[in-house]
Amino acid sequence: MTTDSRVGTDREHTGRPEVRPAAGHIGADITGVDLAGDLDEGTVAAIRAAVLRWKVVFFRGQRLDHAAHVALARRFGEPVVLPRRGSASPADFPEIETTADRLELGGRYGMDHDEWLRRRRHTLLRGWHCDHGARVDPPAATILRAETVPPYGGDTTWANLAAAYAGLSAPVREFADRLRAEHRLGVGYQPRPGDDAYVRHLLDHQTASEHPLVRVHPETGERILFVNGYYVEQITGLSRPESRAVLDMLLEQATRPEYTVRLRWEPGTVAFWDNRATVHLAPADTAHLDHPRIMHRVMLAGDVPVGVDGTPSRPLTGTEPGRW
C-alpha cells in the first residue's frame, strides 16, 4: 500500500534540535524540530552547522506544505526559481519543483520512464550527480521533502566529496588540485539509434561550464573532490583515454561505501544537503513498482566554485552567475 504524508503518524517536536550521526563520514538525523514552525536563530544556526558538518541531514514526521517549505528554505538562503518545471510542479510556488517519477518523462521525447532510466544510467557511476552541476554556479543546497512514497524501494544515497578528497593519497591530491574539467548537460545520456528527440532538446538547451576538479568550500574551507558521473565530460588538457581513466578512478573514490549514507524515505521525511560537498544517487528500483513516489524540491542559489589556486569556474555555454 502506498504511504502518504497526509496519513503519517504525529511526532513530538520539542523545538530543541538533537543531531545524531547516521554514518561515519556523512549524514545525520535531526530530531526535536518542527520545520513548519517559527524557528529561532539558535535552531537555524544549529541546523546550518549540522549541514556543513554532516553534508546531509534528515528530519522525520514533518508537516510541511508548499508555503512552509519555501519559508523554511528562505531561512537558509535564496530559493532558485527555475524557468522550466515539470507539469506536476505547483503553479503558485515557482520555487518548488515536484518530481513524480512515473509522470516525469512518460511519453516525452518518445521514451517511457524505463527507457529513460536505462539511457541515463548505462554505467554504474553515471547516476551520481550534484544538482545542476553543469551551471557555472550550481545550487548551494537542496531541501527535498517526501509527500508520497512506495512501501519499499525508492531510497536515495549521498556521498561526502570532502571525505573522498581527504581519502586520496597525497600525490593524487596534489595532481587533482591542478586540474579542471568540463561539466556539460546530458553527458551521461546514451542516445537512441537514429534521430533522438532528447538529444535535439539537449542541443537546444545546452549548458556547460569549466570547473576546478577540486573546489574550496566557501564556508568550511574544505577541499572538495568536485566530480560526478552525470555532468563531467572531460578533464582539461588530458587526452580522452587519460581523462576517462582519471575520472573513473576519482568517481570510484567518491562513491566508496564508507563515504556514503542511504536514506529510507517515509511520508513527511525532509532531507537537506550541501550540494557543494556531495553527490547523490536517485533511486533506480521503483520504475517497475505500481506505486507513486512524489517529492518536492527547493534549491538554494549558490556561488561560482573556486579552485585551490583561487581561479573560479568559467561558463562555456548557456549559463551565467545568478541567471536561471
XYZ file of C-alpha atoms in Angstrom:
324
model
C 0.000 0.000 0.000
C 1.328 3.443 -0.912
C 2.019 5.695 2.044
C 1.178 9.378 2.059
C 2.242 12.290 4.277
C -1.377 13.184 4.985
C -1.883 9.963 6.911
C 1.512 9.747 8.610
C 1.893 9.434 12.358
C 2.303 12.521 14.527
C 5.706 13.165 16.047
C 6.516 15.330 19.045
C 8.722 18.348 18.281
C 10.364 19.893 21.310
C 11.988 22.818 19.482
C 15.434 21.673 20.705
C 17.403 20.097 17.854
C 19.288 16.908 18.592
C 21.812 15.784 15.974
C 22.513 12.061 15.694
C 25.112 10.958 13.124
C 23.774 8.322 10.732
C 27.077 7.091 9.238
C 30.788 7.518 9.851
C 31.519 10.232 7.288
C 28.178 11.664 6.198
C 24.563 12.054 7.243
C 22.768 12.895 10.485
C 19.225 12.665 11.816
C 17.905 15.807 13.484
C 15.053 15.445 15.960
C 13.161 17.856 18.174
C 12.436 20.397 15.429
C 9.161 21.355 13.751
C 10.316 22.719 10.390
C 6.892 24.254 9.762
C 7.139 26.289 12.964
C 8.796 29.599 13.720
C 12.447 28.533 14.013
C 14.531 30.726 16.280
C 18.027 31.849 15.337
C 19.658 29.251 17.557
C 17.799 26.417 15.840
C 18.623 27.774 12.382
C 22.295 28.058 13.350
C 22.313 24.503 14.722
C 20.783 23.103 11.526
C 23.206 25.067 9.354
C 26.168 23.787 11.376
C 24.906 20.210 11.087
C 24.544 20.502 7.306
C 28.095 21.837 6.995
C 29.480 19.119 9.284
C 27.491 16.097 8.055
C 26.735 17.284 4.472
C 23.160 15.919 4.539
C 20.663 15.890 7.414
C 17.308 14.158 7.776
C 14.101 15.185 9.533
C 11.226 12.741 10.094
C 7.492 13.235 10.531
C 7.383 16.814 9.243
C 4.151 18.545 8.191
C 5.399 20.988 5.582
C 3.072 22.281 2.895
C 4.368 24.224 -0.124
C 4.301 27.598 1.620
C 6.105 26.293 4.696
C 8.671 24.542 2.514
C 9.552 27.796 0.750
C 9.573 29.726 4.041
C 11.971 27.160 5.519
C 14.316 27.465 2.554
C 14.396 31.257 2.897
C 15.827 30.900 6.419
C 18.963 29.408 4.843
C 19.366 31.254 1.527
C 17.645 32.459 -1.622
C 15.449 29.861 -3.317
C 16.101 29.252 -7.003
C 13.229 29.914 -9.424
C 13.526 27.576 -12.387
C 12.408 28.874 -15.815
C 11.091 25.414 -16.732
C 9.492 22.823 -14.446
C 7.565 19.617 -14.932
C 3.776 19.599 -15.129
C 3.499 18.104 -11.632
C 5.075 21.199 -10.019
C 2.725 23.623 -8.189
C 1.880 26.652 -10.324
C 1.580 29.031 -7.370
C 5.012 28.210 -5.933
C 7.675 28.752 -8.610
C 10.442 27.874 -6.124
C 9.199 24.269 -5.870
C 9.938 21.538 -8.377
C 7.868 18.386 -7.982
C 9.188 15.062 -9.211
C 6.580 12.367 -9.694
C 8.749 9.605 -11.122
C 6.373 7.836 -13.481
C 4.794 11.108 -14.624
C 8.021 12.984 -15.235
C 9.123 11.659 -18.636
C 6.394 9.215 -19.604
C 5.678 9.766 -23.299
C 8.134 12.671 -23.655
C 10.850 12.508 -26.325
C 9.429 9.166 -27.467
C 10.548 7.346 -24.306
C 8.788 5.772 -21.376
C 10.328 6.009 -17.912
C 12.104 2.648 -18.108
C 13.946 3.568 -21.304
C 14.883 6.997 -19.948
C 16.396 5.372 -16.864
C 18.379 2.841 -18.914
C 19.814 5.511 -21.187
C 20.672 7.843 -18.342
C 22.409 5.142 -16.283
C 24.163 2.903 -18.733
C 27.176 2.586 -16.403
C 27.262 2.081 -12.629
C 28.635 5.559 -11.904
C 26.548 7.637 -14.333
C 23.644 8.297 -11.981
C 25.743 10.067 -9.326
C 25.393 13.836 -9.570
C 25.063 17.145 -7.815
C 22.052 19.250 -8.725
C 22.578 21.373 -11.868
C 26.316 20.686 -11.926
C 26.718 21.981 -15.487
C 25.893 25.525 -14.357
C 28.701 27.933 -13.554
C 27.020 28.486 -10.154
C 25.422 25.189 -9.050
C 22.915 25.443 -6.178
C 24.443 25.698 -2.720
C 21.933 23.336 -1.131
C 18.767 21.364 -1.746
C 15.798 20.740 0.559
C 13.738 17.750 -0.566
C 10.558 16.542 1.096
C 8.598 13.363 0.562
C 4.842 13.526 0.064
C 4.061 10.031 -1.198
C 6.484 7.108 -1.251
C 6.247 3.430 -2.192
C 6.063 0.910 0.667
C 9.517 -0.335 -0.300
C 12.288 0.883 -2.589
C 12.974 4.467 -3.598
C 15.944 5.123 -1.308
C 18.404 7.958 -2.014
C 22.151 7.746 -1.357
C 24.614 10.617 -0.793
C 28.427 10.685 -0.859
C 30.752 13.069 1.003
C 33.148 14.654 -1.510
C 35.301 16.253 1.198
C 35.945 12.875 2.819
C 36.594 11.363 -0.607
C 39.244 14.007 -1.329
C 40.867 13.549 2.067
C 40.997 9.796 1.451
C 43.141 10.141 -1.670
C 46.898 9.641 -1.406
C 48.957 12.846 -1.177
C 50.399 12.567 -4.727
C 46.930 12.105 -6.243
C 45.541 15.038 -4.223
C 48.366 17.255 -5.496
C 47.692 16.117 -9.070
C 43.939 16.703 -8.800
C 44.433 20.133 -7.212
C 45.842 21.450 -10.506
C 43.161 20.083 -12.834
C 39.973 21.492 -14.283
C 37.135 19.668 -16.017
C 34.279 20.409 -18.385
C 30.796 19.786 -16.953
C 28.121 19.534 -19.628
C 24.381 18.853 -19.586
C 23.439 15.422 -20.888
C 26.919 13.859 -20.927
C 25.603 10.806 -19.120
C 22.786 10.183 -21.599
C 23.191 7.328 -24.106
C 21.459 8.389 -27.365
C 18.912 6.285 -29.196
C 19.879 4.952 -32.638
C 18.980 7.366 -35.433
C 17.021 10.508 -34.663
C 16.719 11.220 -30.938
C 14.310 13.931 -29.775
C 16.007 14.203 -26.388
C 19.409 14.819 -27.991
C 17.819 17.624 -30.003
C 16.408 19.025 -26.764
C 19.857 18.905 -25.139
C 21.451 20.705 -28.068
C 18.773 23.403 -27.950
C 19.237 23.913 -24.195
C 22.926 23.148 -23.808
C 24.639 24.185 -20.579
C 28.350 23.746 -19.906
C 30.999 25.126 -17.544
C 34.644 24.515 -16.735
C 35.020 23.804 -13.004
C 38.072 23.063 -10.873
C 38.410 19.346 -10.223
C 38.991 20.292 -6.585
C 36.958 23.221 -5.268
C 37.410 25.019 -1.951
C 34.224 25.089 0.105
C 33.266 28.754 0.617
C 32.140 28.250 4.232
C 34.243 25.424 5.689
C 37.418 25.850 3.653
C 37.454 22.106 2.941
C 38.784 20.824 -0.349
C 36.038 19.086 -2.299
C 36.593 16.438 -4.988
C 34.270 18.114 -7.464
C 33.326 15.172 -9.694
C 30.092 13.472 -10.648
C 29.014 10.831 -13.099
C 26.304 12.690 -14.969
C 27.826 16.039 -15.942
C 31.626 15.676 -16.098
C 32.775 15.154 -19.678
C 36.497 15.822 -19.995
C 39.476 16.865 -17.859
C 41.023 19.904 -19.496
C 44.426 19.247 -21.035
C 44.272 15.462 -20.818
C 43.664 13.128 -23.725
C 40.328 11.304 -23.879
C 41.777 7.974 -22.643
C 43.713 9.697 -19.858
C 40.692 11.733 -18.832
C 38.410 8.690 -18.754
C 40.858 6.711 -16.619
C 41.356 9.544 -14.126
C 37.643 10.339 -13.904
C 36.725 6.687 -13.357
C 39.296 6.440 -10.564
C 38.042 9.606 -8.865
C 34.364 8.667 -9.239
C 35.030 5.253 -7.727
C 36.804 7.011 -4.870
C 33.953 9.484 -4.350
C 31.293 6.774 -4.168
C 33.096 4.243 -1.992
C 30.567 2.834 0.511
C 32.389 4.246 3.537
C 31.813 7.790 2.234
C 28.060 7.308 1.713
C 24.764 7.271 3.590
C 21.439 5.857 2.384
C 18.000 7.165 3.325
C 14.784 5.147 3.542
C 12.093 7.729 2.857
C 8.800 7.998 4.712
C 5.963 10.476 4.113
C 6.979 13.706 5.818
C 10.712 12.991 5.631
C 12.843 16.016 4.701
C 16.451 15.801 3.506
C 18.608 18.942 3.487
C 22.002 18.618 1.821
C 25.030 20.681 0.891
C 25.088 20.480 -2.916
C 28.629 21.886 -2.956
C 30.102 18.978 -0.982
C 28.031 15.961 -2.040
C 26.844 13.912 -4.951
C 23.716 11.816 -4.688
C 22.143 8.850 -6.415
C 18.399 8.938 -7.003
C 16.636 5.562 -6.865
C 16.537 3.224 -9.826
C 14.446 0.481 -8.236
C 10.910 1.874 -8.470
C 10.137 2.023 -12.203
C 8.642 -1.483 -12.141
C 6.587 -0.850 -9.000
C 2.947 0.143 -9.248
C 3.315 2.835 -6.580
C 3.836 6.591 -6.973
C 6.776 8.461 -5.487
C 6.062 12.190 -5.206
C 8.810 14.505 -3.940
C 9.062 18.305 -3.704
C 12.391 20.121 -4.079
C 13.608 23.634 -3.311
C 17.182 24.595 -4.191
C 19.184 27.498 -2.749
C 21.217 29.770 -5.009
C 24.932 29.047 -4.982
C 28.176 30.786 -5.812
C 30.788 30.203 -8.504
C 33.211 27.444 -7.408
C 36.821 28.421 -6.776
C 39.805 26.112 -7.152
C 42.780 25.561 -4.875
C 44.742 28.182 -6.826
C 41.953 30.744 -6.420
C 40.753 30.503 -10.038
C 36.940 30.461 -10.330
C 34.856 28.324 -12.653
C 34.044 29.807 -16.041
C 30.916 29.471 -18.169
C 31.234 27.808 -21.553
C 27.686 27.980 -22.893
C 24.127 28.549 -21.685
C 24.917 29.716 -18.156
C 25.854 32.846 -16.236
C 26.020 33.524 -12.490
C 22.674 34.232 -10.869
C 20.629 33.899 -14.043
C 18.391 30.863 -14.343
